[in-house]
Coordinates of C-alpha atoms and ligand atoms in Angstrom, one line a residue:
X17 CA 16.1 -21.8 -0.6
X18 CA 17.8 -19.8 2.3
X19 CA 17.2 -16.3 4.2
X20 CA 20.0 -14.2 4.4
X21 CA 20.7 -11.9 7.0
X22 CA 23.4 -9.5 5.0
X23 CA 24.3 -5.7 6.5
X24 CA 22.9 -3.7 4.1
X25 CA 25.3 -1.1 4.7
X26 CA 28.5 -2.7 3.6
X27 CA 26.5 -5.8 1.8
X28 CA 28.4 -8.2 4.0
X29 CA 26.8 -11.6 4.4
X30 CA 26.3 -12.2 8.2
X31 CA 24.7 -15.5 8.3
X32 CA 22.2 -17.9 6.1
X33 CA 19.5 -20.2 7.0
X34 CA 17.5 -23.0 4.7
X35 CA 14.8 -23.5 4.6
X36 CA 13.0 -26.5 7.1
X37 CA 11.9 -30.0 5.3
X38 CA 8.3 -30.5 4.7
X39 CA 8.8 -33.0 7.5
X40 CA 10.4 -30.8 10.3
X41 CA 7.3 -28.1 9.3
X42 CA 4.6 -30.9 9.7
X43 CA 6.0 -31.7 13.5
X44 CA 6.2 -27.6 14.4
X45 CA 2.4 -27.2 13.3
X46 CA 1.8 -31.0 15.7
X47 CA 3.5 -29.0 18.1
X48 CA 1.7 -25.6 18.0
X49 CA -1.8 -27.9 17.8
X50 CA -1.1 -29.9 21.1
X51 CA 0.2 -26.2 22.2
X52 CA -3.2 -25.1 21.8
X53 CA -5.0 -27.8 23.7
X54 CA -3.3 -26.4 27.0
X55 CA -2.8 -23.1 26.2
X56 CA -6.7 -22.9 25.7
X57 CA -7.6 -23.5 28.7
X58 CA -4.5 -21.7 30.8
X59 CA -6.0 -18.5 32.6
X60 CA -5.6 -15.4 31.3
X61 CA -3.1 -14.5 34.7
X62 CA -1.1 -17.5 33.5
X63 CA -0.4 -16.2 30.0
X64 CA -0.3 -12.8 31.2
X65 CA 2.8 -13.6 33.5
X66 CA 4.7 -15.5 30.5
X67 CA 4.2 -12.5 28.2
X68 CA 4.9 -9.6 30.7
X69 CA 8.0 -11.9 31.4
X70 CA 8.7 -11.4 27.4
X71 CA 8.6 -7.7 28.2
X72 CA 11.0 -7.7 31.1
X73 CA 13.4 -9.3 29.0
X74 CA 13.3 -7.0 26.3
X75 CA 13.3 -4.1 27.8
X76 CA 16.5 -5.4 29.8
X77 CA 18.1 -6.6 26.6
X78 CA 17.6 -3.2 24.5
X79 CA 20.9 -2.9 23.0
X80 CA 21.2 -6.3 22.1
X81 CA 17.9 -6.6 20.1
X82 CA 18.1 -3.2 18.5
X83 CA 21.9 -4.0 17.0
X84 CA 20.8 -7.1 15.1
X85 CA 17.7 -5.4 14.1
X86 CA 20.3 -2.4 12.5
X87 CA 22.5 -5.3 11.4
X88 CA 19.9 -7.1 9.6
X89 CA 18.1 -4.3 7.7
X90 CA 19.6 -0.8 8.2
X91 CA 17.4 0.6 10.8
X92 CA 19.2 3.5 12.6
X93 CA 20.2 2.3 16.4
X94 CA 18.1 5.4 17.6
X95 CA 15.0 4.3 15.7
X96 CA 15.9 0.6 16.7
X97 CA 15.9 0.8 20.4
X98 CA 12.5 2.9 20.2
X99 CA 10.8 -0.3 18.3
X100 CA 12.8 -2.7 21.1
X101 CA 10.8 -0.6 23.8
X102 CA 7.7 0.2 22.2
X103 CA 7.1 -4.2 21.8
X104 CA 7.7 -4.5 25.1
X105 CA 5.0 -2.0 25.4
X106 CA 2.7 -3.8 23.6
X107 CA 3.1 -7.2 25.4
X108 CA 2.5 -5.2 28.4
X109 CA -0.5 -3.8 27.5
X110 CA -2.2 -6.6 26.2
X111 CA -1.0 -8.5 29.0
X112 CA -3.6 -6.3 31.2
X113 CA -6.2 -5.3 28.8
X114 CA -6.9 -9.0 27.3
X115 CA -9.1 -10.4 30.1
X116 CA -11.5 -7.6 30.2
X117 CA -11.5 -7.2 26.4
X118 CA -12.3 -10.5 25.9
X119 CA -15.1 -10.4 29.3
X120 CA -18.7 -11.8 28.3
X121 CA -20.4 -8.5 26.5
X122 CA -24.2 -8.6 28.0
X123 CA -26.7 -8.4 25.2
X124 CA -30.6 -7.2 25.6
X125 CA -33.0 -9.2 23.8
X126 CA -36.7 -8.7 24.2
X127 CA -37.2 -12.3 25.4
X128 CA -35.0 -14.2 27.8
X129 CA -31.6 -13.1 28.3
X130 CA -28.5 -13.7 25.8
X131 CA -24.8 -13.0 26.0
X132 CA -21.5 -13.2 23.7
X133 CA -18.6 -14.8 25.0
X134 CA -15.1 -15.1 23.4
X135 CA -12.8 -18.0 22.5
X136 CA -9.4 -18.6 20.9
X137 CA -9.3 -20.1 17.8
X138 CA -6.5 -22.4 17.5
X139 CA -3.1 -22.5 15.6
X140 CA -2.5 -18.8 14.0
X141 CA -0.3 -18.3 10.9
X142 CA 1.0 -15.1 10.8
X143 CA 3.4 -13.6 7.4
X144 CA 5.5 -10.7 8.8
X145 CA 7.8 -8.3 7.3
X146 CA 11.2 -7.0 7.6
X147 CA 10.7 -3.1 7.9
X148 CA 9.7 -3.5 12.2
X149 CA 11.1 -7.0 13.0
X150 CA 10.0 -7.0 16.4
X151 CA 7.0 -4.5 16.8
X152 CA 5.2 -6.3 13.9
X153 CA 5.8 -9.9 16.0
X154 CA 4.6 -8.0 19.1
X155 CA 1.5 -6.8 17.2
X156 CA 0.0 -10.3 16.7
X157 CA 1.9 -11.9 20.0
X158 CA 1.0 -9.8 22.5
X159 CA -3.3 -9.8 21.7
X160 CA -3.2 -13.8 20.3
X161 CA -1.0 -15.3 22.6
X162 CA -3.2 -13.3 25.5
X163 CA -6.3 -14.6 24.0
X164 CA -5.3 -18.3 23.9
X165 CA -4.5 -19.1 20.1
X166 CA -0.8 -20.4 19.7
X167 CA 1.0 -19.2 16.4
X168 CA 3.4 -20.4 13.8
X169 CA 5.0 -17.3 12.0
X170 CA 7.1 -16.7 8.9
X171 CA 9.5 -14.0 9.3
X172 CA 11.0 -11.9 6.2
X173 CA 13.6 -14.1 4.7
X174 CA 15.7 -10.6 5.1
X175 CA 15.8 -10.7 9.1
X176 CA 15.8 -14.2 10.0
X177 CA 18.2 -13.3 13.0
X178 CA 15.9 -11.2 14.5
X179 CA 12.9 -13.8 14.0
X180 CA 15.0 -16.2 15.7
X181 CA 15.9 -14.0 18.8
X182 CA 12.3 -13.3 19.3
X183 CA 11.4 -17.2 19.2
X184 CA 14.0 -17.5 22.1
X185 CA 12.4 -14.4 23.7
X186 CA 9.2 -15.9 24.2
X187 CA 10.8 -19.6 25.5
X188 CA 13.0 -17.7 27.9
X189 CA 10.2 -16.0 29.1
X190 CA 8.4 -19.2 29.8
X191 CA 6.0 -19.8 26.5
X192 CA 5.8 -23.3 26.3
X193 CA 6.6 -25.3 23.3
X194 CA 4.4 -25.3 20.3
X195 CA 3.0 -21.1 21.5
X196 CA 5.1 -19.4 19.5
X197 CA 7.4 -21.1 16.8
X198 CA 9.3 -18.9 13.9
X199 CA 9.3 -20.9 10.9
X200 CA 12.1 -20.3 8.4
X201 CA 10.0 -22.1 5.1
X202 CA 9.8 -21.0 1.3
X203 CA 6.4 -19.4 0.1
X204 CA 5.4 -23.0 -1.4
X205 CA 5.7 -24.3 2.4
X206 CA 3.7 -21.3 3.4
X207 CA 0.6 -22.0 1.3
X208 CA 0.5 -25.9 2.5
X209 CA 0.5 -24.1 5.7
X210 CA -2.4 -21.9 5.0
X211 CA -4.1 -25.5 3.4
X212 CA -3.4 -27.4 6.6
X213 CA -6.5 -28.2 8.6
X214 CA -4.5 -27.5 11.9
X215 CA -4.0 -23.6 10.7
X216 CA -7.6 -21.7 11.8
X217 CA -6.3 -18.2 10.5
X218 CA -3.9 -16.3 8.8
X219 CA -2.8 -12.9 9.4
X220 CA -0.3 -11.1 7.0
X221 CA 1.8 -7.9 7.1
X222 CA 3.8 -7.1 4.1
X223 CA 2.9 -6.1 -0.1
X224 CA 0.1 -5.8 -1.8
X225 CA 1.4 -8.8 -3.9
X226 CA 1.7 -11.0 -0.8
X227 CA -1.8 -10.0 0.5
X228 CA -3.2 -10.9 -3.1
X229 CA -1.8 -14.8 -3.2
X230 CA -2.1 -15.0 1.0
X231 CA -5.3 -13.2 1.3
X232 CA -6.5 -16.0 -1.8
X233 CA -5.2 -19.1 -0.2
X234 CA -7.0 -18.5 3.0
X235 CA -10.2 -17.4 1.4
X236 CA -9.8 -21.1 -0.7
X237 CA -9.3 -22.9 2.7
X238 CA -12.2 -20.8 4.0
X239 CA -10.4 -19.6 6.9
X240 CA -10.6 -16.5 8.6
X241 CA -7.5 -13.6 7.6
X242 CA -6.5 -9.9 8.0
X243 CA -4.0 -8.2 5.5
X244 CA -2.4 -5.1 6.9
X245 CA -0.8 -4.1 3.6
X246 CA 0.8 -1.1 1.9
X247 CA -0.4 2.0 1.6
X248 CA 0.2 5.7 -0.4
X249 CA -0.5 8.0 2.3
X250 CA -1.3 11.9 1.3
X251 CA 0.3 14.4 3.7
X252 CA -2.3 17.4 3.1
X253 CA -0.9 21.0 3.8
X254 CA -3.5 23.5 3.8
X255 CA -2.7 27.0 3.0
X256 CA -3.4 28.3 7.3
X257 CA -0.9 25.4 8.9
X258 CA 1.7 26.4 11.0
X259 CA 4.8 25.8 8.2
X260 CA 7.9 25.9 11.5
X261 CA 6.1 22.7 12.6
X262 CA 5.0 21.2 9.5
X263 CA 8.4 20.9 8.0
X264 CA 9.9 18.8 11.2
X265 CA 6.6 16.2 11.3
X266 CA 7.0 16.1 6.8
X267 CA 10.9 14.9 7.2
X268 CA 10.0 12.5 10.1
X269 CA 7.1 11.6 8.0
X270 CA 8.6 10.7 4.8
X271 CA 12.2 9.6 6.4
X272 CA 11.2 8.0 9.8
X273 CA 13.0 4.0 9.1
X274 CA 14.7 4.8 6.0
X275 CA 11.1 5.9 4.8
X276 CA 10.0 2.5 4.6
X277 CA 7.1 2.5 6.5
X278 CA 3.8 1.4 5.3
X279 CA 1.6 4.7 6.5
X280 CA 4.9 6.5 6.1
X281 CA 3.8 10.1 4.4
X282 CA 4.2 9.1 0.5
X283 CA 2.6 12.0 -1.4
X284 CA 3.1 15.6 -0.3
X285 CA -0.4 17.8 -1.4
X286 CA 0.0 21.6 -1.1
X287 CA -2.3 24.2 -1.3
X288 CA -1.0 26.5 -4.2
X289 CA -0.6 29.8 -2.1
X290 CA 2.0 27.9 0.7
X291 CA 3.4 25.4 -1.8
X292 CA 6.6 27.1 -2.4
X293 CA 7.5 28.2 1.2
X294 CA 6.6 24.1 2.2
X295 CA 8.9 23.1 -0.7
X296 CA 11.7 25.4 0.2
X297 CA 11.9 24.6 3.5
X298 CA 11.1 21.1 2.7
X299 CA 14.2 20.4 0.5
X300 CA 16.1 22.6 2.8
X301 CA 15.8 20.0 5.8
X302 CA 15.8 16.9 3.5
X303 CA 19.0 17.8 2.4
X304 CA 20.7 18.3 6.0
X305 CA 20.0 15.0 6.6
X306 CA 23.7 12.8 6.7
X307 CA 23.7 9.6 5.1
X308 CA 26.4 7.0 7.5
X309 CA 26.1 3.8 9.2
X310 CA 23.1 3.0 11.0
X311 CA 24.8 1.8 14.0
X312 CA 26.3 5.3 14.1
X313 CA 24.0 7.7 16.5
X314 CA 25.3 10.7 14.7
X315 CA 23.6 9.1 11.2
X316 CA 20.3 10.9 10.0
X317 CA 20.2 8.7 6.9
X318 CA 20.4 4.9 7.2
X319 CA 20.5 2.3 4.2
X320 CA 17.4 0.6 2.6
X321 CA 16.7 -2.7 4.0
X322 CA 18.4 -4.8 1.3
X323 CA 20.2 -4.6 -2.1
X324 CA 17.2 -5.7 -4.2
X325 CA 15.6 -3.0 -2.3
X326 CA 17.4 -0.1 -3.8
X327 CA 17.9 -1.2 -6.8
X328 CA 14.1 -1.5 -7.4
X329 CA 13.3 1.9 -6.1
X330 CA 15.9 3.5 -8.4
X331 CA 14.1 1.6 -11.1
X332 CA 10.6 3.3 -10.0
X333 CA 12.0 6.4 -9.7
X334 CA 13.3 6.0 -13.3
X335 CA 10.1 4.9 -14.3
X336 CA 8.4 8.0 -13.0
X337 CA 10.5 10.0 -14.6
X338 CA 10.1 8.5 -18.2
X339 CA 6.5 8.6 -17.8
X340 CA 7.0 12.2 -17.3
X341 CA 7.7 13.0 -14.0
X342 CA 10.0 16.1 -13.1
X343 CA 12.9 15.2 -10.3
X344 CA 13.2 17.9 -8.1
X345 CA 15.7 16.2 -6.1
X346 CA 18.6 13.0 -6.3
X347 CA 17.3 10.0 -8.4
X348 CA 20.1 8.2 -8.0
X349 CA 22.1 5.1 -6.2
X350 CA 24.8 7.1 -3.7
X351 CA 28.1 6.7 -4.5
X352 CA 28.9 4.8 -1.5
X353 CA 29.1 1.1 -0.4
X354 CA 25.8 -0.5 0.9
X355 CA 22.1 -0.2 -0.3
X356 CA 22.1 3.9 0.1
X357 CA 19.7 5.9 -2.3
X358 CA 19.8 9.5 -2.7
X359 CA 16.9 11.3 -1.1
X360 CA 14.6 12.0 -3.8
X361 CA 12.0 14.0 -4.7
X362 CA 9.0 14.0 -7.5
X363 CA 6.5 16.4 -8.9
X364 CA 4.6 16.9 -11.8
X365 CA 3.0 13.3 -11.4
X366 CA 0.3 12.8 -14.1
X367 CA -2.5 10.4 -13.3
X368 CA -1.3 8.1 -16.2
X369 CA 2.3 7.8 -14.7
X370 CA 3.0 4.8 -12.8
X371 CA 4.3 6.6 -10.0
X372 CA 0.9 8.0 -9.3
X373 CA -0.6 5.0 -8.0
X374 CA 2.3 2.8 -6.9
X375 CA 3.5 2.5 -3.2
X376 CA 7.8 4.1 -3.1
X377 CA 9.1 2.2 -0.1
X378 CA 12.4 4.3 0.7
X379 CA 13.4 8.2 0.4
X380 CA 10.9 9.2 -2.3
X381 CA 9.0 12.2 -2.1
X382 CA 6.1 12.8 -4.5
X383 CA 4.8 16.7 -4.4
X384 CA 1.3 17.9 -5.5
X385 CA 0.3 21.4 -5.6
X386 CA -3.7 21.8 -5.6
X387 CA -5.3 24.9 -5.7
X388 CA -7.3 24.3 -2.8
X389 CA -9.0 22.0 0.3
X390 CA -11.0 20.3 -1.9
X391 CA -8.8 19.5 -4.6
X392 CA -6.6 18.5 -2.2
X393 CA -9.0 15.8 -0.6
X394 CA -10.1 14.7 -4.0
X395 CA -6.5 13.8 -4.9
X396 CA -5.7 12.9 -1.6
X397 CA -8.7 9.4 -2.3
X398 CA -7.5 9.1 -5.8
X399 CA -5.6 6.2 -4.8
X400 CA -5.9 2.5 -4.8
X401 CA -4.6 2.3 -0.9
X402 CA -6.7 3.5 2.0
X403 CA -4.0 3.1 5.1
X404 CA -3.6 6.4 7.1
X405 CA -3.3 9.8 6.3
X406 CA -2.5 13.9 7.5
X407 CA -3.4 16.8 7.2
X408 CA -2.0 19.6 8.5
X409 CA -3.9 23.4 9.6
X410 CA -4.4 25.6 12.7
X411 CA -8.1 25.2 12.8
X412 CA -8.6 21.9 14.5
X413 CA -12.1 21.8 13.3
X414 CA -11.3 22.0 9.6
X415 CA -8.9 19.4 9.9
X416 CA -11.5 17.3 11.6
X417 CA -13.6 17.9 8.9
X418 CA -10.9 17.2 6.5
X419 CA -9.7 13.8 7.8
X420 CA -13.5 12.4 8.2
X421 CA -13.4 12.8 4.0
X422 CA -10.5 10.9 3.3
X423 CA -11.4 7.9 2.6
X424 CA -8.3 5.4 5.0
X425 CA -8.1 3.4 8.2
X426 CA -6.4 6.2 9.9
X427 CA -6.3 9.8 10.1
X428 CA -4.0 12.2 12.1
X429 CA -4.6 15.9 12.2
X430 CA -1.1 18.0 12.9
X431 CA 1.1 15.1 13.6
X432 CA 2.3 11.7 12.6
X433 CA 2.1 9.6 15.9
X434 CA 1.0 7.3 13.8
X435 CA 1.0 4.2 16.7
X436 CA 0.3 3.6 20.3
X437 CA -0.4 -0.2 21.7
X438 CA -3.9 1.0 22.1
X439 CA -5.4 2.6 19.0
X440 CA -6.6 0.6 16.0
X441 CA -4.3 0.2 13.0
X442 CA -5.1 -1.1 9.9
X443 CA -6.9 0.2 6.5
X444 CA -9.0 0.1 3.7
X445 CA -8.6 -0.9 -0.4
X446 CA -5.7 -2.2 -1.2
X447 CA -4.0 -1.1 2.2
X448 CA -6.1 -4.5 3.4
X449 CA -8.7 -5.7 6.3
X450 CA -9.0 -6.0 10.0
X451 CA -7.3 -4.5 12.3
X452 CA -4.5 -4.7 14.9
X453 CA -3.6 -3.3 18.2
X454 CA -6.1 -1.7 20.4
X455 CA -9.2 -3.7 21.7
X456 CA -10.2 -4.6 18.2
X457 CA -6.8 -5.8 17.6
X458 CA -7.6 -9.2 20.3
X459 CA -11.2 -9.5 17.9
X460 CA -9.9 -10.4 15.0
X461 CA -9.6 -14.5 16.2
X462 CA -11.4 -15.2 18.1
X463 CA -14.9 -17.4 18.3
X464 CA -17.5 -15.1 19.1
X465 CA -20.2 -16.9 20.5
X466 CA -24.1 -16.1 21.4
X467 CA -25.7 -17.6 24.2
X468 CA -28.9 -17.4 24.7
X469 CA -31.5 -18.4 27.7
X470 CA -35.4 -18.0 27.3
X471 CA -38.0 -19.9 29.2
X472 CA -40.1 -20.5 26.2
X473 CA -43.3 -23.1 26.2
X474 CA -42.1 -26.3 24.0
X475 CA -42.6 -25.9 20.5
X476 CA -45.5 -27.9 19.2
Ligands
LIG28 P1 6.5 -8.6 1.2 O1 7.5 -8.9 0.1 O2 5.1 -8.8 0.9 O3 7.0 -9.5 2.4 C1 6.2 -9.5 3.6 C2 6.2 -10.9 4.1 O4 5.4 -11.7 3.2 C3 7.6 -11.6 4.2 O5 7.6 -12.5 5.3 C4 7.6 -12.4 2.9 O6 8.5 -13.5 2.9 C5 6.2 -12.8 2.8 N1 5.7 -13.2 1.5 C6 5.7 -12.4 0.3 N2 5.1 -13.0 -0.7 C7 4.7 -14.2 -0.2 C8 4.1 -15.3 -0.8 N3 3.7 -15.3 -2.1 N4 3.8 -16.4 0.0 C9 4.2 -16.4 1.3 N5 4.9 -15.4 1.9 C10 5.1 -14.3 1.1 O7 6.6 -7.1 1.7 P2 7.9 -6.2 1.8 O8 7.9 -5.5 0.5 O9 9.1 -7.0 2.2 O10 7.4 -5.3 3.0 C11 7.0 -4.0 2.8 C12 5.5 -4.0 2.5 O11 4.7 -4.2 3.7 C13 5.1 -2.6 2.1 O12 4.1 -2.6 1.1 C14 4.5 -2.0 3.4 O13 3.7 -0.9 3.1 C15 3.8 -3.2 4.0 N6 3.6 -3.0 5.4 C16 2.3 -2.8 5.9 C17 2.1 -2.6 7.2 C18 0.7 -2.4 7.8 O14 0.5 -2.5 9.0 N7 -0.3 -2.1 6.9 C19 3.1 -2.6 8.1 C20 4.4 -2.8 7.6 C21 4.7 -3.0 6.3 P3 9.9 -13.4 2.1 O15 10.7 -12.3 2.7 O16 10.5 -14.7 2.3 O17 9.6 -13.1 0.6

């Protein structure tokens, strides 16, 4: 087996990779174990220096990193050089957060006196996708390095140029041997990695399908895991929102990285009285977007990551509209070169049609008109993800109200910022466990231990 990195743009092969032997993966995980030993007990000043160095570099390096990123799978420079910064953010934030996060927490017994500390783990595998090649290997770098676990990582097979780039990253920046080591293996290597004694836990980004046989393999080996799968998220528009800036934040919502995002705005649930103004103006400003070359600024619609990628969402799409579904907009491959799909849009989505439930990773709008704010909750939880979620209104309250009865991980009230180094990320169902980023981001490996101290008489 071999990764490809192709352009999906023009479907030009750039470079290939095979796979590692079984025996060159058994001496990266001796490595990453001896790794550990030293990296343990390094303080958290001497990590921090190493990974702040990792942000340095990136941020002096933007161009570089974001081109192969745009090479690899489509992203649009713009969008590209954004992600570049915003890991370099990360490091740096978890660079100074991590010793105080992970300070002794007091505890107040009624006898004696007791407190939690926290330790690393060990060897981390982490599974990570294509869609954010570097903010997604920031996300588990930044808080695990900084907490003192090492990590192996399998990278998408679709960017292995960028997984590369971000191994040398970390080993220009000083990470010793064995801290951080991409691992270019099939998914038959990856579960004798999850079974291998020196692996303490897993953490996976990526499908629901992946979560399923990754999330099962670890639970077998007993071993401690997050998932941070895919989600279905409802963009709610209630009949008082302000419709000038809903438009703006439903297009960035739905198109933002080709519309592959995981908490990217997927179904589009309109109260009945603004429904046709949203979907007028809606279509309106889908359809000024330009479809061109990533690499090209001027582009406002890049390709999907791969080949496979478009082909299968044309095939949903088709799907949907067998089933029943009523295409209000494209459908259909671009006549172009590269892995283009027409910006599409779906309504009249019964609950029986595939569509209704399944995740569309790319341009694919699916519109609901409800009749009201609680029809438009109720449909917005009649999914099998629980990732994020938006709704949209002028009265604050009401949309706090709104958001604390959808039943996700995340909720955001008149806006999509859907990430910053220090909020929480991660959500319910099939949209997975744990959490990353933030302060509970650094929890998720690391041993948290009681100790206690009582002056008790000896037991008789
Ligand atoms: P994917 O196919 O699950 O791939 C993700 C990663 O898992 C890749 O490295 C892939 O390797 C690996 N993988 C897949 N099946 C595997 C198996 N059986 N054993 C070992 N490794 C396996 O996901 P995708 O479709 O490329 O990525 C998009 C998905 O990720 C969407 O569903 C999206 O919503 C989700 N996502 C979630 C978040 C979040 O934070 N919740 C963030 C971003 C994306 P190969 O490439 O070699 O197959």
């Amino acid at each position: 087996m071999s990764y490809q990195s192709i352009n999906p743009n023009d479907g030009k092969t750039l470079k290939s990779f095979d796979t590692v032997s079984d025996k060159q993966l058994d001496a990266s995980l001796a490595l990453a174990e001896t790794c550990f030993q030293s990296w343990k007990t390094m303080s958290y000043a001497a990590r921090a220096a190493i990974i702040q160095k990792a942000a340095v570099l990136l941020r002096a390096d933007v161009d570089s990193f974001a081109k192969l990123a745009t090479l690899e799978m489509g992203k649009r420079i713009n969008e590209a050089r954004g992600e570049v910064k915003f890991s370099a953010d990360i490091l740096d934030y978890y660079a100074k957060n991590a010793e105080q996060f992970l300070s002794d927490t007091k505890l107040n017994p009624k006898k004696g006196e007791a407190h939690m500390e926290s330790s690393p783990i060990g060897v981390l595998f982490c599974v990570e996708p294509w869609n954010f090649p570097y903010y997604q290997l920031a996300r588990v770098v930044g808080p695990q390095l900084m907490a003192g676990n090492v990590l192996v990582v399998k990278h998408a097979g679709c960017v292995p140029q960028c997984a590369i780039a971000f191994e040398k990253l970390l080993i220009d920046a000083g990470a010793p041997v064995g801290a951080y080591t991409n691992l270019i293996i099939s998914h038959e290597q990856a579960e004798k990695v999850i079974d291998d004694p020196r692996i303490k836990g897993v953490a996976l980004t990526g499908s629901v399908s992946a979560g399923r046989s990754i999330a099962a393999r670890a639970g077998l080996n007993l071993k401690k895991s997050s998932m941070e799968l895919g989600g279905s998220d409802a963009f709610i528009v209630l009949e008082d929102a302000d419709i000038e800036k809903t438009i703006p934040w439903a297009v960035w919502g739905r198109m933002y990285n080709g519309g592959q995002t995981c908490c990217a705005a997927k179904r589009f649930i309109v109260v009945d009285s603004i429904a046709d103004q949203f979907l007028e103006k809606f279509t309106a400003a889908l359809s000024a977007l330009k479809a061109g070359d990533p690499m090209d600024e001027k582009t406002t619609q890049g390709p999907l990551s791969t080949e496979a990628a478009a082909v299968q969402l044309v095939k949903q799409v088709d799907e949907a509209v067998a089933h029943g579904a009523t295409l209000l907009m494209g459908g259909k491959r671009m006549d172009r070169p590269g892995a283009f799909m027409e910006i599409t849009m779906l309504t009249d989505i019964a609950p029986d049609n595939p569509a209704f439930r399944d995740e569309f990773f790319g341009p694919v709008v699916s519109f609901y008109r409800v009749k009201d704010e609680a029809a438009a909750i109720a449909l917005a939880n009649d999914s099998d993800f629980g990732l994020g979620g938006s709704v949209f209104t002028k009265d604050i309250a009401r949309g706090k109200r709104v958001a604390s009865q959808v039943n996700t991980g995340m909720m955001f009230i008149n806006s999509l910022d859907w990430t910053d180094a220090e909020l929480p990320f991660g959500g319910i169902k099939n949209s997975g466990y744990g959490r990353e980023l933030g302060n509970m981001g650094i929890q998720e490996f690391v041993n948290k231990k009681l100790v206690r101290t009582i002056d008790l008489a000896a037991p008789v």
